[in-house]
PDB file of C-alpha atoms in Angstrom:
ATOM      1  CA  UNK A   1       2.836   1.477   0.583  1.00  0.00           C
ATOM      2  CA  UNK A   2       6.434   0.433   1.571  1.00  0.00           C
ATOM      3  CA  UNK A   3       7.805  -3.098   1.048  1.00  0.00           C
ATOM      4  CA  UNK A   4       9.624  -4.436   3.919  1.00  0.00           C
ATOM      5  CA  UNK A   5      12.769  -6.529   3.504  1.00  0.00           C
ATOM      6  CA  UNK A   6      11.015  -9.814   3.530  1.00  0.00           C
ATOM      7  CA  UNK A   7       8.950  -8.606   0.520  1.00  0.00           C
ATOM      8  CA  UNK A   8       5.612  -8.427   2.528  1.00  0.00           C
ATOM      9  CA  UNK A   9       4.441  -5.294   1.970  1.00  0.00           C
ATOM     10  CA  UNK A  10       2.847  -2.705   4.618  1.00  0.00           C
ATOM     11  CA  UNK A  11      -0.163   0.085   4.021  1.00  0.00           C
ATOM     12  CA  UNK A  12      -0.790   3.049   6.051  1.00  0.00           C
ATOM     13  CA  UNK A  13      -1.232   6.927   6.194  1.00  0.00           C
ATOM     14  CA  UNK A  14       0.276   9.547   6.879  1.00  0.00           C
ATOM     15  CA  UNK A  15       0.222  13.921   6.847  1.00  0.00           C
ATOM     16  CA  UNK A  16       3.997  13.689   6.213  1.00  0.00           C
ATOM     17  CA  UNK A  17       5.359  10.771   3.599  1.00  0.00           C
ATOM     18  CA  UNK A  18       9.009  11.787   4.560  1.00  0.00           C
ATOM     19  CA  UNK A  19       9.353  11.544   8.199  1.00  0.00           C
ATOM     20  CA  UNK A  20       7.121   8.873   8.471  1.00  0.00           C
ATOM     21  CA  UNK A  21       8.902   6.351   5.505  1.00  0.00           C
ATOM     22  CA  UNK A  22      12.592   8.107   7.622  1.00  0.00           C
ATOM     23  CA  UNK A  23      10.572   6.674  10.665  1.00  0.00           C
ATOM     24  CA  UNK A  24      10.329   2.947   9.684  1.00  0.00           C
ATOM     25  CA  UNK A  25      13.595   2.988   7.549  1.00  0.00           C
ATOM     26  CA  UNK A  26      15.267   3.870  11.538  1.00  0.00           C
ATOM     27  CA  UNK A  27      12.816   1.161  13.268  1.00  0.00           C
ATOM     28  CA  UNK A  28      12.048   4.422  15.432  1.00  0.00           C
ATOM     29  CA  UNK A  29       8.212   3.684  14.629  1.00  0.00           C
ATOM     30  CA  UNK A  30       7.278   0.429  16.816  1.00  0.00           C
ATOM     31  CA  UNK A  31       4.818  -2.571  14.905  1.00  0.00           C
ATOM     32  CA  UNK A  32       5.534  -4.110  11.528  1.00  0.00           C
ATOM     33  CA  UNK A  33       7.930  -2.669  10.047  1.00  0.00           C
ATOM     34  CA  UNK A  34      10.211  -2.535  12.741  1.00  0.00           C
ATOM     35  CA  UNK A  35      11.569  -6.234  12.338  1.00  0.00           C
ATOM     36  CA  UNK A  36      11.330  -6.129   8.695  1.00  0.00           C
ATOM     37  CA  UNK A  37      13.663  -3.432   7.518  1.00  0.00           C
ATOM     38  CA  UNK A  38      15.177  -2.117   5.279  1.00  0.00           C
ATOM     39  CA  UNK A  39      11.858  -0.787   3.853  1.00  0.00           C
ATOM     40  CA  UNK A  40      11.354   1.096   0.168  1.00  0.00           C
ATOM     41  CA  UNK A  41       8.486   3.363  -0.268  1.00  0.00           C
ATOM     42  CA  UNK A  42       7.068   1.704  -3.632  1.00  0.00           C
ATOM     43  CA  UNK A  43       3.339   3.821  -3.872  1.00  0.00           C
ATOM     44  CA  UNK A  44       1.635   6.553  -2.812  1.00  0.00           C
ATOM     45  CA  UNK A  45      -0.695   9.382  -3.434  1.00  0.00           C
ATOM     46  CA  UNK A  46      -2.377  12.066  -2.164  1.00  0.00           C
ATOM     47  CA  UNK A  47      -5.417  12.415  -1.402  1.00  0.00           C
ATOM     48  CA  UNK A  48      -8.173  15.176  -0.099  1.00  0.00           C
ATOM     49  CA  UNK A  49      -8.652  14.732   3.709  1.00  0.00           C
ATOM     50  CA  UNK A  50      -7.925  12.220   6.010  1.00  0.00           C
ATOM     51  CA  UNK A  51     -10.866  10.617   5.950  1.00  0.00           C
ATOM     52  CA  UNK A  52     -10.599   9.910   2.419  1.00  0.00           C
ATOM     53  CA  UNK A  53      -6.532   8.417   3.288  1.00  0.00           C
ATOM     54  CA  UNK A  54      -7.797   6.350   5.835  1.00  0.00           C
ATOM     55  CA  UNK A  55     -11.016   4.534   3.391  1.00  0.00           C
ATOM     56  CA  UNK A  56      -8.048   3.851   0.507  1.00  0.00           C
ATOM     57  CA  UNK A  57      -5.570   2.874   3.565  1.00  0.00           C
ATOM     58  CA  UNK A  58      -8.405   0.273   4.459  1.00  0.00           C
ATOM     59  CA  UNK A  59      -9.347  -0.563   0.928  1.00  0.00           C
ATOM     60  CA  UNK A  60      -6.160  -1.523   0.072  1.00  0.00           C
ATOM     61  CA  UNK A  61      -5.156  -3.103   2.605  1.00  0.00           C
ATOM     62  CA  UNK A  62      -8.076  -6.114   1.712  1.00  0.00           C
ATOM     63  CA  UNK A  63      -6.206  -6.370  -1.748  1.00  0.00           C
ATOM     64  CA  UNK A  64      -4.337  -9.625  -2.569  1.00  0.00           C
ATOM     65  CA  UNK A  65      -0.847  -9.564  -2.952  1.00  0.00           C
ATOM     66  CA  UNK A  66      -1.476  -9.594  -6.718  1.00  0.00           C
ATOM     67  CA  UNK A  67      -3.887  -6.684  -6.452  1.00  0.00           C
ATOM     68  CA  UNK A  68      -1.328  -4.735  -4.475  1.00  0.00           C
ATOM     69  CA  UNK A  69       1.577  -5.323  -6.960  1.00  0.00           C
ATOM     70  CA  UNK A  70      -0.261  -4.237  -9.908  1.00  0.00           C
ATOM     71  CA  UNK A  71      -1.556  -0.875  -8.026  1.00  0.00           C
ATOM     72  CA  UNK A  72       2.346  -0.415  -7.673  1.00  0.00           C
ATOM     73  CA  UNK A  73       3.147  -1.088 -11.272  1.00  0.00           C
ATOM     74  CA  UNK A  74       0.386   1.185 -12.012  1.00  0.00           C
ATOM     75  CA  UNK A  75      -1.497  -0.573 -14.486  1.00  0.00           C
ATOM     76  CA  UNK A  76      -4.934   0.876 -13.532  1.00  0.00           C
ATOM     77  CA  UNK A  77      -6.539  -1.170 -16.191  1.00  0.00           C
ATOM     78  CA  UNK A  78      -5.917  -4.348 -14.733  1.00  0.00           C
ATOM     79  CA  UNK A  79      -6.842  -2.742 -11.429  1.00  0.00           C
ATOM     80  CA  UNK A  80     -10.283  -2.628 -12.941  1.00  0.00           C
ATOM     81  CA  UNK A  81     -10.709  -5.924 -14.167  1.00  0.00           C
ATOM     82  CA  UNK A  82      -9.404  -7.675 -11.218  1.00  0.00           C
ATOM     83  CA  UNK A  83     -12.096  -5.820  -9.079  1.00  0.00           C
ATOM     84  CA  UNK A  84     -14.844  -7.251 -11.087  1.00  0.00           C
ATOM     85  CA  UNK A  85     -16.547 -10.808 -10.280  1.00  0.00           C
ATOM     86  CA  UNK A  86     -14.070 -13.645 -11.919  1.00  0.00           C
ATOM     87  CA  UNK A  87     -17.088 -14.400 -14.602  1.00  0.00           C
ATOM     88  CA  UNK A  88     -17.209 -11.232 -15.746  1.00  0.00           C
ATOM     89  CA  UNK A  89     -13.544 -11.061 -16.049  1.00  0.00           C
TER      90      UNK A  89
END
């Protein structure tokens, strides 16, 4: 997950994390990002196959902006609770 300049952040996949964050940091990779640089890689991880990259890249990308900035932060606890239904919560 990178966060652009204008502090929306952007979600994607890729097989190699350094040329394609070096790709959107040098607008060289056309879409989002490309007006909304500089960009800082803020969260990743690795993951099995593709397949399973792809299902988190989609996941994710359904998460609030609140979601999103706690996955960064890491706080996998809250992560939890803000999954479940607000009255069990």
């Amino acid at each position: 997950m990178l966060t652009c300049a204008d502090g929306h952040y952007y979600v994607g996949h890729t097989d190699d994390l350094d040329a394609r964050v070096a790709g959107h940091q040098s607008g060289l990779i056309d879409g989002y990002t490309q007006n909304r640089r500089p960009v800082e890689l803020v969260w990743w991880q690795d993951f099995a196959s593709r397949v399973e990259a792809l299902a988190a890249e989609h996941q994710i990308k359904g998460w609030s902006r609140a979601k999103k900035r706690v996955l960064i932060a890491g706080d996998w606890e809250l992560i939890s609770r803000l999954a479940r239904p607000r009255s069990y919560r």
